[in-house]
XYZ file of C-alpha atoms in Angstrom:
241
model
C -19.241 -16.651 2.404
C -19.475 -13.195 0.835
C -20.299 -10.298 3.203
C -22.574 -7.608 2.425
C -22.783 -3.801 3.433
C -26.417 -4.475 4.279
C -25.691 -6.929 6.626
C -24.643 -4.138 9.808
C -25.776 -0.390 10.297
C -23.650 1.964 10.889
C -24.384 2.708 14.394
C -24.471 -0.355 15.401
C -20.757 -0.330 13.694
C -19.805 2.329 15.539
C -21.317 0.867 19.038
C -18.668 -2.453 18.006
C -15.566 -0.630 16.641
C -15.745 1.281 20.261
C -15.891 -1.970 22.242
C -12.954 -3.477 23.498
C -14.064 -7.259 23.179
C -15.874 -6.439 19.948
C -13.237 -4.061 18.120
C -11.148 -6.868 16.060
C -14.018 -8.992 14.820
C -16.366 -5.497 13.756
C -12.596 -3.956 12.034
C -12.226 -7.363 10.102
C -16.169 -7.457 9.363
C -15.490 -4.131 7.238
C -12.832 -5.192 5.519
C -14.783 -8.455 4.318
C -17.431 -6.484 3.360
C -14.671 -3.532 1.607
C -13.514 -6.308 -0.196
C -17.007 -7.913 -1.341
C -19.250 -5.296 -1.542
C -16.639 -1.705 -1.568
C -19.711 0.596 -3.115
C -21.912 0.169 -0.997
C -19.478 -0.140 2.105
C -18.391 3.025 0.953
C -21.369 4.505 0.911
C -23.314 2.893 4.292
C -19.841 3.562 6.361
C -16.935 5.821 4.727
C -19.333 8.505 4.316
C -19.586 8.282 8.849
C -17.088 10.580 10.167
C -17.451 7.912 13.565
C -16.900 5.034 11.440
C -13.915 7.192 9.849
C -12.568 9.015 12.954
C -12.664 4.795 14.789
C -11.052 3.537 11.875
C -8.107 6.023 12.550
C -8.201 4.628 16.022
C -8.151 1.432 15.457
C -5.298 1.290 13.315
C -3.321 3.844 15.871
C -3.864 1.009 18.779
C -1.227 -0.851 20.490
C -3.480 -3.532 19.229
C -1.548 -5.847 16.726
C -4.673 -7.561 15.422
C -6.796 -3.898 15.764
C -3.782 -2.510 13.989
C -3.545 -5.437 11.138
C -7.646 -5.346 11.006
C -7.726 -1.707 9.926
C -4.713 -1.455 7.632
C -6.654 -4.474 6.154
C -9.645 -1.999 5.974
C -8.003 0.285 4.344
C -6.124 -1.579 1.845
C -9.637 -2.970 0.498
C -11.358 0.059 0.642
C -8.652 1.727 -1.294
C -8.396 -1.201 -4.150
C -8.604 0.879 -7.209
C -11.055 3.610 -5.417
C -9.161 7.004 -6.047
C -11.575 8.585 -3.799
C -11.269 6.322 -0.752
C -7.547 6.264 -1.317
C -7.584 10.463 -0.824
C -9.452 9.761 2.287
C -6.917 7.496 3.272
C -4.354 9.778 3.839
C -6.207 12.182 4.896
C -7.546 10.155 8.169
C -3.843 8.381 9.105
C -1.997 10.702 7.981
C 2.512 10.517 7.915
C 3.175 9.963 11.290
C 0.720 7.285 11.812
C 1.850 4.909 9.076
C 5.491 5.868 9.850
C 4.744 4.200 13.181
C 2.576 1.267 11.261
C 5.572 0.981 9.195
C 8.391 0.410 12.183
C 6.205 -2.201 13.477
C 8.090 -4.787 14.333
C 5.284 -6.879 13.559
C 6.283 -7.794 9.739
C 2.497 -8.599 8.932
C 1.693 -4.680 10.183
C 5.064 -2.788 8.961
C 4.197 -4.686 4.998
C 0.714 -4.327 5.132
C 1.655 -0.388 5.975
C 3.885 -0.720 2.779
C 1.162 -2.622 0.999
C -1.048 0.947 1.567
C 1.295 2.840 0.401
C 1.747 1.721 -2.919
C -2.534 1.714 -3.435
C -2.603 5.317 -2.447
C 0.158 6.937 -4.623
C -0.399 4.710 -7.633
C -2.319 6.768 -9.737
C -2.620 10.023 -7.284
C -0.251 12.817 -7.556
C -1.771 14.987 -4.389
C -1.763 11.311 -2.275
C 1.976 11.143 -3.367
C 2.668 14.625 -2.674
C 0.984 14.887 0.489
C 3.201 12.059 1.749
C 5.971 12.906 0.296
C 6.484 16.062 3.087
C 7.397 13.747 5.565
C 10.179 10.495 5.780
C 7.849 8.180 4.102
C 9.789 7.888 1.070
C 13.291 7.758 2.980
C 11.605 4.829 5.097
C 10.462 2.782 2.262
C 14.654 3.704 0.486
C 15.916 1.978 4.124
C 13.347 -0.919 4.126
C 14.505 -2.138 0.610
C 18.276 -1.536 1.773
C 17.298 -4.084 4.363
C 15.503 -6.513 2.348
C 17.600 -6.553 -0.513
C 20.271 -7.802 2.181
C 18.194 -10.432 3.367
C 19.171 -14.076 3.194
C 16.261 -16.007 2.096
C 15.192 -12.961 -0.096
C 11.273 -11.549 0.731
C 10.196 -10.985 -2.422
C 6.515 -10.527 -1.637
C 8.338 -7.508 0.565
C 10.805 -6.574 -2.229
C 7.828 -6.227 -4.619
C 5.844 -4.170 -2.574
C 8.948 -1.883 -1.415
C 9.661 -1.556 -5.310
C 6.293 -0.524 -6.248
C 5.655 2.461 -3.834
C 9.597 3.642 -4.815
C 8.070 3.343 -8.098
C 5.006 5.183 -7.647
C 6.649 8.089 -5.353
C 9.523 8.194 -9.000
C 6.995 9.119 -11.352
C 6.985 12.521 -9.953
C 11.053 13.352 -9.878
C 13.515 11.709 -7.745
C 13.750 14.837 -5.357
C 13.827 13.276 -1.784
C 14.499 9.870 -2.704
C 17.544 8.892 -1.141
C 19.365 7.083 -4.410
C 22.224 5.495 -2.779
C 19.569 3.173 -1.504
C 17.608 2.625 -4.493
C 19.401 2.844 -7.869
C 22.276 -0.017 -7.275
C 19.180 -2.421 -6.248
C 16.977 -1.294 -8.853
C 19.457 -1.986 -11.260
C 20.176 -5.723 -9.795
C 16.606 -6.564 -9.398
C 15.332 -5.506 -12.797
C 18.191 -7.699 -14.490
C 17.502 -11.862 -14.612
C 21.333 -12.665 -15.575
C 21.974 -11.124 -12.148
C 19.482 -12.201 -9.835
C 18.184 -15.341 -11.752
C 16.169 -16.253 -8.780
C 14.064 -12.869 -8.385
C 10.107 -13.767 -9.631
C 9.148 -11.884 -12.956
C 6.873 -9.279 -10.541
C 9.747 -8.373 -9.035
C 11.961 -7.903 -12.297
C 9.027 -5.813 -13.312
C 8.911 -3.135 -10.704
C 12.292 -2.869 -9.906
C 12.850 -1.902 -13.646
C 9.971 0.361 -13.134
C 11.592 1.992 -10.686
C 14.879 2.266 -11.947
C 13.467 3.683 -15.868
C 10.916 6.714 -13.261
C 14.423 7.565 -11.874
C 16.376 7.764 -15.024
C 13.489 10.166 -16.491
C 13.190 12.155 -13.634
C 9.710 12.234 -13.553
C 9.662 13.026 -16.927
C 7.629 11.131 -19.924
C 10.177 9.703 -22.474
C 8.888 10.339 -25.696
C 10.975 7.576 -27.480
C 9.667 5.302 -24.168
C 6.406 6.000 -25.259
C 6.733 5.991 -28.897
C 7.918 2.197 -28.518
C 5.149 1.517 -26.442
C 6.678 0.997 -23.018
C 4.170 2.255 -20.152
C 7.059 2.394 -17.444
C 4.711 4.867 -15.404
C 2.488 2.404 -14.727
C 2.312 -1.464 -13.523
C -0.524 -4.230 -14.497
C -1.989 -4.500 -11.060
C -1.346 -3.258 -7.190
C -0.895 -6.776 -5.978
C -3.008 -5.963 -2.497
C -3.923 -9.792 -2.418
C 0.360 -9.995 -0.917
C -1.250 -8.521 2.543
C -4.944 -8.529 2.172
C -7.203 -11.717 1.898
């Protein structure tokens, strides 16, 4: 059933997010409200510093169910919403995101990557804010490991290629090319990797093109109508339902 922001007040949500026995359910409800009623939920809840602060606390807790619920909430708030994306980057920061990426629970680490893809998809400012830490090398390391796994986790690889290709839009500085160029070449070629889904091939090719152009718009490619600097859609539904 559709969830609407008007179903709860900010005061009630703050109370529930602050209580151990209700935090997971409240955070899950907030994510669903963000999915179903994003604009009104943004106005009702993200304009309240108490909610934003508690949402950050939920993401940084040791409770994995609560961590995932917080990432899901941010993921739905940020989907195609640049103001919320900027707020998520300011609120969470580099170190909490790195900790979430390092989480041994794949649901959490992959959700963190999905959120990074989302917040860096269109915003150069968000990319710059996250580029200063170890986020990009961590993404490259995760991609290196993912390409060596059997069987392949194609949805995870799509997210990693996509997030890295976002950062490559601003140039290759800080990107471990030894870890990303060969996978990008390999998985952008259907003849080399015939089992790779089209979505993976697309983002791998996008990463390769952005690396080759070193953050510059290639005039010839633009004239030929190839938009390698963007992709069709951020795959939020890979992780967040």
